[in-house]
XYZ file of C-alpha atoms in Angstrom:
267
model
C 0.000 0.000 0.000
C 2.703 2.453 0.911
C 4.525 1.691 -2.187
C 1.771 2.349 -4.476
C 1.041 5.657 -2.436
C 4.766 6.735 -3.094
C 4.490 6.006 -6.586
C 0.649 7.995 -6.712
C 2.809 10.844 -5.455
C 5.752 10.332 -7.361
C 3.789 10.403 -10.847
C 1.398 13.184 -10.072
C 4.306 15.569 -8.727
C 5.851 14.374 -12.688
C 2.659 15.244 -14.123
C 2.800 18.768 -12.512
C 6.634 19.526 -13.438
C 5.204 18.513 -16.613
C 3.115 20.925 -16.841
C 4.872 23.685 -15.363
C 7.466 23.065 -17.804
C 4.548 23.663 -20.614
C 3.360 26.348 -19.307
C 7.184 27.917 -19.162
C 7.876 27.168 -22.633
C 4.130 28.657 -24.006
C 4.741 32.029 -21.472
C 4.821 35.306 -23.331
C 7.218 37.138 -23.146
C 6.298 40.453 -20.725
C 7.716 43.865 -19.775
C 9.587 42.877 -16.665
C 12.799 40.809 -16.585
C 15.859 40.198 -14.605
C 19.553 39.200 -14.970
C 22.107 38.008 -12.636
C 25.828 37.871 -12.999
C 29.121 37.203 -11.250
C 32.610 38.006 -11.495
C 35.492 38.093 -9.218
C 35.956 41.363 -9.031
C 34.252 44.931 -9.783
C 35.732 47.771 -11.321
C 34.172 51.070 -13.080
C 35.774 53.704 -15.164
C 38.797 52.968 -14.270
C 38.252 52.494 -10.167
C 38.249 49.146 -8.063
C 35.093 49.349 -6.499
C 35.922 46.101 -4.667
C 38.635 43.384 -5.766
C 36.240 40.465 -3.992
C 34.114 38.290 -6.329
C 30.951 40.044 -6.764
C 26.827 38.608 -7.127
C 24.790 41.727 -9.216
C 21.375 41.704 -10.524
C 19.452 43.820 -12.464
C 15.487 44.244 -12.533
C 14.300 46.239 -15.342
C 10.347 47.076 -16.250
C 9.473 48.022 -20.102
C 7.407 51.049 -20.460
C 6.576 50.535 -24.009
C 5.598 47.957 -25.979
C 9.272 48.566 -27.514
C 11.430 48.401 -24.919
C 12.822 51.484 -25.441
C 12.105 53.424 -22.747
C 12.948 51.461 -18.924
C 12.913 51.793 -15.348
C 15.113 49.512 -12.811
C 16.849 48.740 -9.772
C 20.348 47.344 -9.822
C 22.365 45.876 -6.794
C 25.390 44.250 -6.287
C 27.253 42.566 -3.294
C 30.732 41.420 -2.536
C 31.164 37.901 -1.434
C 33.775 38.251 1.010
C 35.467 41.358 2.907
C 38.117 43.842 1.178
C 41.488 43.894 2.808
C 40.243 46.773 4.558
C 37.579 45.262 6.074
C 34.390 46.933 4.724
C 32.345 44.755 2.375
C 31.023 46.246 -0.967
C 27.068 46.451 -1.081
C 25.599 48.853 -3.444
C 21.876 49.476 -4.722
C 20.972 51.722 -7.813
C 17.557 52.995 -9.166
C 17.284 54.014 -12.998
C 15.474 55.017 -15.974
C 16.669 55.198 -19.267
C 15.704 54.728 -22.970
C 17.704 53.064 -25.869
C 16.912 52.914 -29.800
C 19.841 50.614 -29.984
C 23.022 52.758 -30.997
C 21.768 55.656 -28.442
C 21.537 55.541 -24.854
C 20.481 57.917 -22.144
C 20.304 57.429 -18.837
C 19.365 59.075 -14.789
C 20.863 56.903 -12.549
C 20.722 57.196 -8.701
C 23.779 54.934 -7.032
C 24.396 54.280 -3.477
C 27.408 52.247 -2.557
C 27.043 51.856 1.394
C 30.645 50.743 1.678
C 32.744 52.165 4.252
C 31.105 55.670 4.759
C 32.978 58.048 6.150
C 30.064 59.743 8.779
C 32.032 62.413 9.482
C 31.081 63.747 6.201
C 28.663 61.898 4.663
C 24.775 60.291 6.258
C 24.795 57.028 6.276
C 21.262 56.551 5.571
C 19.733 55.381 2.217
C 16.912 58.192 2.328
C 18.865 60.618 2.777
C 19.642 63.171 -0.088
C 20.843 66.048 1.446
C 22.850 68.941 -1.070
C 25.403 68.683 1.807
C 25.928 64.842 2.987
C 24.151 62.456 0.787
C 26.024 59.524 0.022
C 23.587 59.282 -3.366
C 25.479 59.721 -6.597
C 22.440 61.124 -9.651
C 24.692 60.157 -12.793
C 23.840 60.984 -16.082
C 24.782 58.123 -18.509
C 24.736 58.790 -22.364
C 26.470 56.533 -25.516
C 26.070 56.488 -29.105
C 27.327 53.891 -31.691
C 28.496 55.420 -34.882
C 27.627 53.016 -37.944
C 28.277 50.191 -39.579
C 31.100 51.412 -41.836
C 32.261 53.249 -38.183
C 31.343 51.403 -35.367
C 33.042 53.303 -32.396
C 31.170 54.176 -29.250
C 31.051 57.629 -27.405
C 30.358 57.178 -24.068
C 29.771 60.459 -21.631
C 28.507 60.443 -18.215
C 28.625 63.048 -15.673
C 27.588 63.205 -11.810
C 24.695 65.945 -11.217
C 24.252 65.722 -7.154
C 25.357 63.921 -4.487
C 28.427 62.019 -3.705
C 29.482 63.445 -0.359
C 31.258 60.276 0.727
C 33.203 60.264 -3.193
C 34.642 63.649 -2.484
C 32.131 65.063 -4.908
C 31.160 67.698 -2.338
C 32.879 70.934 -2.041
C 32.531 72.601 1.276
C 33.098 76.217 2.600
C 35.790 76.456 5.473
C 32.407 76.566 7.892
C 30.815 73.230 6.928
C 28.536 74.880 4.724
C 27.853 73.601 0.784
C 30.218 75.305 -1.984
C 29.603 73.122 -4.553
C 29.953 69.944 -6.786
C 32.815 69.026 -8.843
C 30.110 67.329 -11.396
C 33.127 64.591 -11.891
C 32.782 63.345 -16.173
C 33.702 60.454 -17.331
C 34.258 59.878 -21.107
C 35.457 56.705 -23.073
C 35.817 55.746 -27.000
C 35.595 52.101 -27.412
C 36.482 49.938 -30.855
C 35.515 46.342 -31.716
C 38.452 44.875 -33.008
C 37.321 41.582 -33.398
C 33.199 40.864 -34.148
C 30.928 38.147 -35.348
C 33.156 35.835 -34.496
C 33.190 33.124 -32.169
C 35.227 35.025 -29.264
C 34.754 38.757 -29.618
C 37.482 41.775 -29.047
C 36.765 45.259 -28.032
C 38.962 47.685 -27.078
C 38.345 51.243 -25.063
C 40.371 53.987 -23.349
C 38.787 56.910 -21.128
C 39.674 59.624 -19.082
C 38.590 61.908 -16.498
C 37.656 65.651 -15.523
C 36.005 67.783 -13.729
C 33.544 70.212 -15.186
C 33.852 72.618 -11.325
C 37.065 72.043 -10.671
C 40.729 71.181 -11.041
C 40.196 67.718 -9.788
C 37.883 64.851 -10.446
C 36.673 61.519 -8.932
C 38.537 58.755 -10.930
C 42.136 60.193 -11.209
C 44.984 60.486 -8.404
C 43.797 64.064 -7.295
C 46.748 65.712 -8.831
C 45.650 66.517 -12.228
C 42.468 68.211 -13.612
C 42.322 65.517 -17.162
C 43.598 62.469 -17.031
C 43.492 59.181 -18.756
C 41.989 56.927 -16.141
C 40.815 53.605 -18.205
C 42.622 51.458 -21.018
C 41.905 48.003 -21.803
C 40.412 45.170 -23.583
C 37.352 43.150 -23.497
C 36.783 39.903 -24.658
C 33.633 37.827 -24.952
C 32.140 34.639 -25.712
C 29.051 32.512 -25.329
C 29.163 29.024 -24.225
C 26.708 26.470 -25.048
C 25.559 24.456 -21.886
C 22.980 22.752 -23.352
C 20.084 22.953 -26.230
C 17.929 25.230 -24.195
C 20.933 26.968 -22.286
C 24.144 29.355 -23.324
C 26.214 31.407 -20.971
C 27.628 34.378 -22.190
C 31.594 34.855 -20.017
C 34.392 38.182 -20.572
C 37.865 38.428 -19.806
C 38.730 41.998 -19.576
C 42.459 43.447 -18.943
C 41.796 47.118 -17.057
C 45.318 49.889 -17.005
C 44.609 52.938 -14.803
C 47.740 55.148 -16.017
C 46.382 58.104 -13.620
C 46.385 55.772 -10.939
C 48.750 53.484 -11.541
C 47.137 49.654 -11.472
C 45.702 47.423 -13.737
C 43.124 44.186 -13.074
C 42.220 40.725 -14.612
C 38.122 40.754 -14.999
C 36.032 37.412 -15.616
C 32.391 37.845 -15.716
C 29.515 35.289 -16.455
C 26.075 36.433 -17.421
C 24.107 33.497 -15.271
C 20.849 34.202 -16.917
């Protein structure tokens, strides 16, 4: 009796995977998707933001039936402690729209790693002029065409960024002002439409409010802050599963280091 109970359970439990599984494959495809990647370390224009092996996703929700236009949160965390003994966590809010070669974007980052209080609030609703530890970016690329491919890539920090050093303050504590900190890079692909792809980029730094910026070594008010190359690939799992890995190779001239990247695009 017990056996044939197992097996009742055993076959209807198959019968619902079964159709789960049909159901999965029949789904539509809606506005709202996610992504999730690793890599063992994360660095941006140019900076280590933490040399641990990181976990990010990204949510994203269409607005229109095209895709174009998109709203989102992205967050990452760091496996494991930095040397220092702060551990990378970081949560970002967008929206942005995309045609495909152009890209703009308002992005709101908080990276709650190792705030300095003294100058900065330590709490994620805060947006002060004077102490946020909020970043507002504005992201914007463009791809040239076919016969040109290059890609233009400008972004610049609006508000925020106390904790960064984005914050300028009078000799009484008071607000002075924002560097608004710019970031610009010119990437290439070498290599495409082949099996493992090659692109390569440099970018540099500057300050649009002052003589120094975010991403350099605080000495000069331009510098080249990001060289490198980026290579990808997409390895099949499976008939029904492919995982997209990089390798890229990151100089900071400005600040004198360079990095080894992998990344893996879990799904």
């Amino acid at each position: 009796m017990m056996k044939k109970i197992l097996q009742g359970i055993f076959l209807s439990a198959l019968s619902i995977g079964r159709l789960f599984s049909q159901e999965n494959v029949q789904a539509k495809e809606g506005r709202l998707d996610f992504t999730a990647n690793i890599q063992n370390n994360h660095l941006w224009r140019g900076l280590i933001i933490t040399d641990k092996p990181v976990v990010m996703g990204n949510l994203s929700y269409a607005l229109d039936a095209e895709k174009k236009w998109k709203v989102g949160i992205w967050g990452a965390s760091a496996l494991a402690d930095d040397k220092d003994n702060t551990h990378y966590k970081e949560i970002n809010y967008y929206v942005q729209y995309s045609d495909g070669r152009f890209y703009i974007g308002l992005w709101d980052l908080y990276n709650s790693r190792n705030i300095n209080t003294a100058v900065a609030a330590d709490d994620i609703f805060s947006y002060s002029q004077r102490r946020t530890t909020h970043i507002i970016d504005l992201r914007t690329n463009y791809t040239f065409g076919p016969s040109f491919p290059i890609n233009i890539e400008a972004d610049i920090m609006l508000y925020g960024g106390a904790n960064a050093g984005e914050v300028i303050l009078e000799p009484d504590g008071s607000y002075k002002k924002n560097r608004y900190s710019t970031y610009i890079q010119a990437s290439y692909p070498v290599i495409k439409d082949q099996k493992v792809n090659l692109d390569a980029f440099v970018g540099a730094g500057f300050a649009l409010n002052d003589n120094t910026f975010l991403y350099g070594n605080g000495k000069n008010s331009f510098d080249i802050v990001n060289v490198g190359l980026k290579a990808g690939k997409v390895i099949k799992i499976s008939d029904h599963y492919s995982l997209p890995v990089a390798m890229m190779a990151m100089w900071n001239p400005s600040n004198k280091y360079a990095r080894i990247q992998l990344a893996a695009t879990v799904f």
